[in-house]
PDB file of C-alpha atoms in Angstrom:
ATOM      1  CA  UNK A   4       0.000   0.000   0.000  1.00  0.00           C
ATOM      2  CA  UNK A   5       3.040   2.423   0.910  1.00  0.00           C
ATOM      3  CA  UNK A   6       4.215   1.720  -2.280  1.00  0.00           C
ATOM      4  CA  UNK A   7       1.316   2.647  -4.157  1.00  0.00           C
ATOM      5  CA  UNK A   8       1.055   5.425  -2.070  1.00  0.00           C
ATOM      6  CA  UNK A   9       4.938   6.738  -3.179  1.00  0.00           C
ATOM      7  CA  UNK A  10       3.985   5.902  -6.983  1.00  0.00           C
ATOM      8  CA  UNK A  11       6.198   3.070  -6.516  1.00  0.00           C
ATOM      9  CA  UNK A  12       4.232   0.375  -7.676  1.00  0.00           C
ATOM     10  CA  UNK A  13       1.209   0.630 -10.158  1.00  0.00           C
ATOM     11  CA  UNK A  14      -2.247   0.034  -8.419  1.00  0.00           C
ATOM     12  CA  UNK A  15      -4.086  -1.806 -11.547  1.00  0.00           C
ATOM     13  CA  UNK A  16      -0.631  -4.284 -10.984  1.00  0.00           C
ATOM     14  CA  UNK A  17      -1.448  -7.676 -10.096  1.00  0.00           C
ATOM     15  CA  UNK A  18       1.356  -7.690  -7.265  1.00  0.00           C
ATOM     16  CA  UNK A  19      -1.269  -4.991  -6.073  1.00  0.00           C
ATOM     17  CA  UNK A  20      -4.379  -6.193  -6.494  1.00  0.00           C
ATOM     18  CA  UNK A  21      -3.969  -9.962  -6.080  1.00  0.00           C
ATOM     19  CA  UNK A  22      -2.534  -8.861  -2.688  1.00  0.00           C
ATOM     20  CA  UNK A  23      -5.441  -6.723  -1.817  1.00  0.00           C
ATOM     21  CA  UNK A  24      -7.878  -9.035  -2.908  1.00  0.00           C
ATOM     22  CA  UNK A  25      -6.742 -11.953  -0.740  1.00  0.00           C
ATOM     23  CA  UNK A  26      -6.293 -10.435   2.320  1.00  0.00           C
ATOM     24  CA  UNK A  27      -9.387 -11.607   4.366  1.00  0.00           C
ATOM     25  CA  UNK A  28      -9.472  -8.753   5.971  1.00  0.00           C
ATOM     26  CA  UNK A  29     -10.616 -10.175   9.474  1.00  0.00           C
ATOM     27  CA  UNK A  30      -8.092  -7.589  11.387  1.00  0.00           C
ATOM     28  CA  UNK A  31      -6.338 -10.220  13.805  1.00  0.00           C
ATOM     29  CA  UNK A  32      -3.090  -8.071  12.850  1.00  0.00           C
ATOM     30  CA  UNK A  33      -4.214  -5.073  14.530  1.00  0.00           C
ATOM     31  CA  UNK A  34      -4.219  -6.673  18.032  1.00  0.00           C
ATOM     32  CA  UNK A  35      -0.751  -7.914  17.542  1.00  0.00           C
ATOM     33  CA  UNK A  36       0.721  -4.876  15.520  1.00  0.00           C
ATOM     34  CA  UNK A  37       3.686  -3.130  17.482  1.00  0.00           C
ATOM     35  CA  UNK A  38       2.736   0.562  15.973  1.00  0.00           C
ATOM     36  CA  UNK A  39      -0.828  -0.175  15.947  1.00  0.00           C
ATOM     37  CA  UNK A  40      -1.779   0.592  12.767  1.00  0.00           C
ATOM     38  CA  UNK A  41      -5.562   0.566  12.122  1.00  0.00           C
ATOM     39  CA  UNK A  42      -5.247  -1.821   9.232  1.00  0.00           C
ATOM     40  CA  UNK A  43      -8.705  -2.197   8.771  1.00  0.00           C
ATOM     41  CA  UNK A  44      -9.097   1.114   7.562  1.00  0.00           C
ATOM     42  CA  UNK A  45      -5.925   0.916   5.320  1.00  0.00           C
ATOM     43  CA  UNK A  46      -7.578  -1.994   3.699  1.00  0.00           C
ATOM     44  CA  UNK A  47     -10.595  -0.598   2.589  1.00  0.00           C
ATOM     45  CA  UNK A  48      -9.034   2.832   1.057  1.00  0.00           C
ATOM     46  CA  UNK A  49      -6.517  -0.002  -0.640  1.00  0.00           C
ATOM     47  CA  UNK A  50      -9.445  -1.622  -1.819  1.00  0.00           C
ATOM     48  CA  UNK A  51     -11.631   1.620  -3.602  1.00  0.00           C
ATOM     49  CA  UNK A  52      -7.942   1.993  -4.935  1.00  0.00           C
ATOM     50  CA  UNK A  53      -7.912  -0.985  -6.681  1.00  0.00           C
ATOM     51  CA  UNK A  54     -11.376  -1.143  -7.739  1.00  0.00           C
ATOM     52  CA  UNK A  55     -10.722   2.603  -9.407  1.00  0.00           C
ATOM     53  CA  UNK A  56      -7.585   1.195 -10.848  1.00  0.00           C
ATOM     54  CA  UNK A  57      -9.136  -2.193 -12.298  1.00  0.00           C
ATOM     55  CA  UNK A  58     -13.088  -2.590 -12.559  1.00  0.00           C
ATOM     56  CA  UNK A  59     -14.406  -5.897 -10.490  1.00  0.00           C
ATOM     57  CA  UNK A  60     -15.303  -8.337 -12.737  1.00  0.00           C
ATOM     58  CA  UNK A  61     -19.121  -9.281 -13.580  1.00  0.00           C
ATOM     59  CA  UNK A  62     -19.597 -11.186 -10.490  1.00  0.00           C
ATOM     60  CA  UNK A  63     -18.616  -8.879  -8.213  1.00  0.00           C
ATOM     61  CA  UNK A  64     -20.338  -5.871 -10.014  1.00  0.00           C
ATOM     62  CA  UNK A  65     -23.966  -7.751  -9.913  1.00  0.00           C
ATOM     63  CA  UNK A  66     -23.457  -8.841  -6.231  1.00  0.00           C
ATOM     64  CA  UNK A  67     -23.109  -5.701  -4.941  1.00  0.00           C
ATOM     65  CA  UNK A  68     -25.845  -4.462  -7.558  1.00  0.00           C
ATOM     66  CA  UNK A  69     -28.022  -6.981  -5.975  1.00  0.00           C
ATOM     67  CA  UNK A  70     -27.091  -6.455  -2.287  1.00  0.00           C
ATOM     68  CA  UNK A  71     -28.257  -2.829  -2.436  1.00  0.00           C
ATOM     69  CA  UNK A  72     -31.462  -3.576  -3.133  1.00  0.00           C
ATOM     70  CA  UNK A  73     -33.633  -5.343  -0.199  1.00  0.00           C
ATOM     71  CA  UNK A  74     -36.108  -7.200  -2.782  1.00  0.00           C
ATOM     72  CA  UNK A  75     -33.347  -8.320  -5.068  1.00  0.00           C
ATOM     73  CA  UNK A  76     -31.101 -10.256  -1.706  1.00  0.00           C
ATOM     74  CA  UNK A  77     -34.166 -11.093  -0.593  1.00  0.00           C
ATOM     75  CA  UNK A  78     -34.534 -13.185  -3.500  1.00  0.00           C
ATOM     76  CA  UNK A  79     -31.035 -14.151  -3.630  1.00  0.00           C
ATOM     77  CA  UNK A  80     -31.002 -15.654  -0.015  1.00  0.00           C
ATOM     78  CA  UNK A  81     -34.280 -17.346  -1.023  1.00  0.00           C
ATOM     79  CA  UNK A  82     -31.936 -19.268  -3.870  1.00  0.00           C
ATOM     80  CA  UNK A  83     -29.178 -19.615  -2.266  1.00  0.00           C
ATOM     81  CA  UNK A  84     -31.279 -21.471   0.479  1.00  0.00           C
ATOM     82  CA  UNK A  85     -32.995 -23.508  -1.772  1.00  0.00           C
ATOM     83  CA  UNK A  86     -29.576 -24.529  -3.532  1.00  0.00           C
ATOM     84  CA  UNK A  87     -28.424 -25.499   0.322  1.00  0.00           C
ATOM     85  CA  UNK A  88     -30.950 -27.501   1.429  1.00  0.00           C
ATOM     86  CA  UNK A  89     -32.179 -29.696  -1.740  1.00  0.00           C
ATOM     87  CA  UNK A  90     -28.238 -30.302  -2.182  1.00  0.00           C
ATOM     88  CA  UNK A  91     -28.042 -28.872  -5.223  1.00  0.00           C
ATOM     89  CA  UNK A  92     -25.670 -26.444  -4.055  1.00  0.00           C
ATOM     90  CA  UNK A  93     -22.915 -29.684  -3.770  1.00  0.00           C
ATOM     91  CA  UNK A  94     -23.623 -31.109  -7.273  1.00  0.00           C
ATOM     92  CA  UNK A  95     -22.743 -27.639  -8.454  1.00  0.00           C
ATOM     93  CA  UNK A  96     -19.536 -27.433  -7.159  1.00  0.00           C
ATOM     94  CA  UNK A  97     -18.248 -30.360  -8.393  1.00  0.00           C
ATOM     95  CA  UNK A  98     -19.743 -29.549 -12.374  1.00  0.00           C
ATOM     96  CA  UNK A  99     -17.888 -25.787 -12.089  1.00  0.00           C
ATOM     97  CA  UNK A 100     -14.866 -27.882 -11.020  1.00  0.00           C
ATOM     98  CA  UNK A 101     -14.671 -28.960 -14.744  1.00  0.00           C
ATOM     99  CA  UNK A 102     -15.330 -25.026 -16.033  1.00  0.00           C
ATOM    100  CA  UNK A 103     -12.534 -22.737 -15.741  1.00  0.00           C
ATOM    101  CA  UNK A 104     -12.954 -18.775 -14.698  1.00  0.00           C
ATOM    102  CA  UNK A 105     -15.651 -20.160 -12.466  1.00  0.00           C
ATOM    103  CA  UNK A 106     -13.336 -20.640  -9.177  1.00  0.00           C
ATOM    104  CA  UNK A 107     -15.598 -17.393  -7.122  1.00  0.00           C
ATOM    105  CA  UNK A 108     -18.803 -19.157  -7.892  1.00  0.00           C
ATOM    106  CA  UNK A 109     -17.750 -22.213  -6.946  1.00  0.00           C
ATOM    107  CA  UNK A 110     -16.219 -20.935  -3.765  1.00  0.00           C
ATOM    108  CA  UNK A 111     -19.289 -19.185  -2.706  1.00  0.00           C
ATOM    109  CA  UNK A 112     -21.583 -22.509  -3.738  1.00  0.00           C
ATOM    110  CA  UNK A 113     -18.870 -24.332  -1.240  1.00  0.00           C
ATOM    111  CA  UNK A 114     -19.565 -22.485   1.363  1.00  0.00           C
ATOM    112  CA  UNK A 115     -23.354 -23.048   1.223  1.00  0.00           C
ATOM    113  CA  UNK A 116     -22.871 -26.837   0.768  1.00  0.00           C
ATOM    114  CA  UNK A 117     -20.822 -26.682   3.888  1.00  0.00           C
ATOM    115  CA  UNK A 118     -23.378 -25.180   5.684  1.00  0.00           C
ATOM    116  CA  UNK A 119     -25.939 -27.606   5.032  1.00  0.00           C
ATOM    117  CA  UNK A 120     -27.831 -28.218   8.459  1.00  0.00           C
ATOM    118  CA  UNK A 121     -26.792 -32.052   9.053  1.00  0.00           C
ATOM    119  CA  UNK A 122     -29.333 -34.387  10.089  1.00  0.00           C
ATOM    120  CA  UNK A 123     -30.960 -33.718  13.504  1.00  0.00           C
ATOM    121  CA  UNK A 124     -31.059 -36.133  16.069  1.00  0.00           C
ATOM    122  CA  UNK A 125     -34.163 -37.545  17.651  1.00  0.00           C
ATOM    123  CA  UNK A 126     -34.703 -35.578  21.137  1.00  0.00           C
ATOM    124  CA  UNK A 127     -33.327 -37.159  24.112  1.00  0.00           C
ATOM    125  CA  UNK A 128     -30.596 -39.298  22.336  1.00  0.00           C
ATOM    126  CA  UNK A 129     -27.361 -38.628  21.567  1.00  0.00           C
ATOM    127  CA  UNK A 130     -24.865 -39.385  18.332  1.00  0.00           C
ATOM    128  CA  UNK A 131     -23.561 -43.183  19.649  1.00  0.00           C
ATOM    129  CA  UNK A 132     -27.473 -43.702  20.878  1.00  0.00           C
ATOM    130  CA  UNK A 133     -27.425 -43.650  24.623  1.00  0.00           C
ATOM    131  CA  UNK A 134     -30.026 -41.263  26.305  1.00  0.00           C
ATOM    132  CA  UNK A 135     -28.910 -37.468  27.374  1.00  0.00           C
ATOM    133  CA  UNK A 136     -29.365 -36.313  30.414  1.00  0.00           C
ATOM    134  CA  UNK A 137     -31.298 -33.957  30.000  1.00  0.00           C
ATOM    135  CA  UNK A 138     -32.446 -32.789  33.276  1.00  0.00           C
ATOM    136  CA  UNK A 139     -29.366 -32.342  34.383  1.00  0.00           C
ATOM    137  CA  UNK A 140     -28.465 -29.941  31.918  1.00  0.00           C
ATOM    138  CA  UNK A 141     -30.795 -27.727  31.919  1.00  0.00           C
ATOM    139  CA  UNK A 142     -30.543 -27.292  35.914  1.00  0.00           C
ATOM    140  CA  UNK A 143     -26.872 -26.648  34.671  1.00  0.00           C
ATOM    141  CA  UNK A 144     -27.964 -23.985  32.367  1.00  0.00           C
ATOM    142  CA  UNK A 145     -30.684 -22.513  34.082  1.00  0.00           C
ATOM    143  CA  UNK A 146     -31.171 -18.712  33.468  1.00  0.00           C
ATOM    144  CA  UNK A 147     -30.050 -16.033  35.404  1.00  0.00           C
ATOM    145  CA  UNK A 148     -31.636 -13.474  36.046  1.00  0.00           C
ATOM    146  CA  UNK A 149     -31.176  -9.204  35.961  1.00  0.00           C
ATOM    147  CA  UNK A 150     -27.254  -9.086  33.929  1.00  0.00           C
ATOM    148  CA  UNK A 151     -28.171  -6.819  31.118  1.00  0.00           C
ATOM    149  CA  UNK A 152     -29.885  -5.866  28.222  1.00  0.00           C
ATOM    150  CA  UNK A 153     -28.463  -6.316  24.565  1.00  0.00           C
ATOM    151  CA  UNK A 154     -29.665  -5.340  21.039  1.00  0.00           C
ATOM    152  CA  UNK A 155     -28.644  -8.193  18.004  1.00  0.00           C
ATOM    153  CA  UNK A 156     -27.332  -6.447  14.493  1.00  0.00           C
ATOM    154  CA  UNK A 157     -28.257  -9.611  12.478  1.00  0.00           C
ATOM    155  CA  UNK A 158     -27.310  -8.506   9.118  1.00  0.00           C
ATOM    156  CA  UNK A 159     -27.992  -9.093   5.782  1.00  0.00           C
ATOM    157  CA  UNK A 160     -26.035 -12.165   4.575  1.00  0.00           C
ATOM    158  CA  UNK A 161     -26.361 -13.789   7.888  1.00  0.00           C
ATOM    159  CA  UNK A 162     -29.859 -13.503   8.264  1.00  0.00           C
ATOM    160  CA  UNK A 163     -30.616 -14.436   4.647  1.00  0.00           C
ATOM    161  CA  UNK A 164     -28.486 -17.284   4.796  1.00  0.00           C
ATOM    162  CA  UNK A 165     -27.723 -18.250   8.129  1.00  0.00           C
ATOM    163  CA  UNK A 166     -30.232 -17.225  10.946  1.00  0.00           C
ATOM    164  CA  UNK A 167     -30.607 -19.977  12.997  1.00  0.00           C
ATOM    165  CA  UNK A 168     -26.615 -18.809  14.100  1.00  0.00           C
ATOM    166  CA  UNK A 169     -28.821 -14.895  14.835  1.00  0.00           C
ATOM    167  CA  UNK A 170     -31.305 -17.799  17.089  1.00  0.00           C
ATOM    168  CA  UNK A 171     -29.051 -19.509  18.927  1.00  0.00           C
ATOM    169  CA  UNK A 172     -26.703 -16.359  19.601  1.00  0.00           C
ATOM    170  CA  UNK A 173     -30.171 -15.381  20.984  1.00  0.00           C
ATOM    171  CA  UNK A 174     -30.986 -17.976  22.742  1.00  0.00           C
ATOM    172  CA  UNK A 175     -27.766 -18.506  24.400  1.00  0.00           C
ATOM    173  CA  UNK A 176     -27.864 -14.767  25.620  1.00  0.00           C
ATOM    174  CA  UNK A 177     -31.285 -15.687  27.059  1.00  0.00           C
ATOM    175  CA  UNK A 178     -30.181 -18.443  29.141  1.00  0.00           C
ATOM    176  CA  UNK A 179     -27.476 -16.450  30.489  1.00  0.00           C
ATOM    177  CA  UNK A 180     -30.103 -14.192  31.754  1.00  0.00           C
ATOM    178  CA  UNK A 181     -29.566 -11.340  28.939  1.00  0.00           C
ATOM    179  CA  UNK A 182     -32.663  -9.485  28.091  1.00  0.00           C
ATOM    180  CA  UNK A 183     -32.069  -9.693  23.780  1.00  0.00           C
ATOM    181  CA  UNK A 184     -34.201  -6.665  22.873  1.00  0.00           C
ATOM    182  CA  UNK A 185     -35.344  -6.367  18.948  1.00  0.00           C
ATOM    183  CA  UNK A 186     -33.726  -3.524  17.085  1.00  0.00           C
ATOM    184  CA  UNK A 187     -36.026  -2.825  14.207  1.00  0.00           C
ATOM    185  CA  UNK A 188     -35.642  -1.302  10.762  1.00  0.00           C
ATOM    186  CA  UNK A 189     -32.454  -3.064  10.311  1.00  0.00           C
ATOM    187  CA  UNK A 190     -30.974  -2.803   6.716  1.00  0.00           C
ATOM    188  CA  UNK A 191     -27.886  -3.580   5.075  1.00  0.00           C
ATOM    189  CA  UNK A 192     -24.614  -1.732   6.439  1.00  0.00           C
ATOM    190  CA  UNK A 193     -22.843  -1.623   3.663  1.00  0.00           C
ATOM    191  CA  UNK A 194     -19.629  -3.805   5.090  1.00  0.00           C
ATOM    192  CA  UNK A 195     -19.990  -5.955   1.464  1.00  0.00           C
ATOM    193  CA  UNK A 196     -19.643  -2.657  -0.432  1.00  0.00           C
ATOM    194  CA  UNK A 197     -16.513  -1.516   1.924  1.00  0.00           C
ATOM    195  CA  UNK A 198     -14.787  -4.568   1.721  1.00  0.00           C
ATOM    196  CA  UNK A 199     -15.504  -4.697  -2.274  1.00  0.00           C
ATOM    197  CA  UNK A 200     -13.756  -1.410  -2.246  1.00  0.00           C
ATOM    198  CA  UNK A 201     -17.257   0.916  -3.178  1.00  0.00           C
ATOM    199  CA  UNK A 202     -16.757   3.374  -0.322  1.00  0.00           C
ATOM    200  CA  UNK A 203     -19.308   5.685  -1.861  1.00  0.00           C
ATOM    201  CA  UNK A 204     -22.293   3.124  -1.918  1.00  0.00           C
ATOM    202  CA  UNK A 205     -21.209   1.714   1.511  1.00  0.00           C
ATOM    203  CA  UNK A 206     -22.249   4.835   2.754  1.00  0.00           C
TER     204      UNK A 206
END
């Protein structure tokens, strides 16, 4: 980035943008940085420089298109459910393993196959078939009562795609005697657009 910066090293470069691009920017540097730089925010003014410097391709363009709008996700979570849960999601990962130029769709259609819900166990028994005790856990886990009050951002992509992760963050709030309070009119934050380097539309 310093070398961008200086005019050392050309932004629509792939040493630049390959870089950029693959950084998952999950911050775990910034903890652990000696002069504390606030990486995070480095990374996304990198980013809007390399998306000036080389237009996102197709995919990227249309995702974002589509994640500004609340019908059109809406309708893309419905899919990508749909592809999840029939299976269909797998099968299409391993046909775009045989098409080249399709490695980001086939990443993404990973990840949903991975997060196929696996099948539930009958209540009361556990995975080698002897009997929980269930009583004793939930006098283990009983609530508590009067520690605080907190408010749930469940986003977009999670929601859409994986809410029962929102539930049970709820849930296990609840039985450690948090009040989880509703915070309405939610709407899209615009972290997709930041990390896709659109600043502007972020906003």
């Amino acid at each position: 980035m310093q070398a961008v910066v200086e005019g050392r090293l050309d932004p629509e470069s792939d040493a630049f943008q390959v870089h950029i691009d693959r950084c998952l920017g999950c911050r775990a540097c910034e903890p652990v940085c000696p002069s504390g730089v606030e990486y995070g925010t480095l990374l996304e003014l990198a980013r809007e420089t390399a998306s000036t410097a080389r237009a996102p391709d197709g995919l990227t363009r249309g995702l974002l298109t589509v994640m500004a709008s609340r019908m059109l996700r809406e309708i893309l979570f419905l899919g990508g459910r749909t592809l999840r849960v029939t299976g269909l999601a797998s099968v299409m990962v391993d046909v775009l393993g045989r098409i080249r130029f399709a490695g980001r769709l086939r990443f993404a259609l990973a990840m949903l196959s991975a997060t196929r819900p696996s099948v539930r166990l009958g209540q009361g028994v556990m995975a080698d078939g002897m009997e929980s005790q269930d009583t004793e856990i939930k006098d283990a886990h009983a609530p508590r009562v009067g520690v605080g009050s907190v408010g749930i951002l469940r986003g977009c992509v999670q929601e859409g795609l994986y809410g029962r992760v929102n539930d049970a963050t709820a849930r296990t709030l609840d039985v450690n005697g948090y009040e989880v309070r509703t915070v309405t009119r939610q709407d899209c934050c615009g972290a997709l657009h930041a990390h896709g380097g659109a600043l502007t539309a972020a906003r």
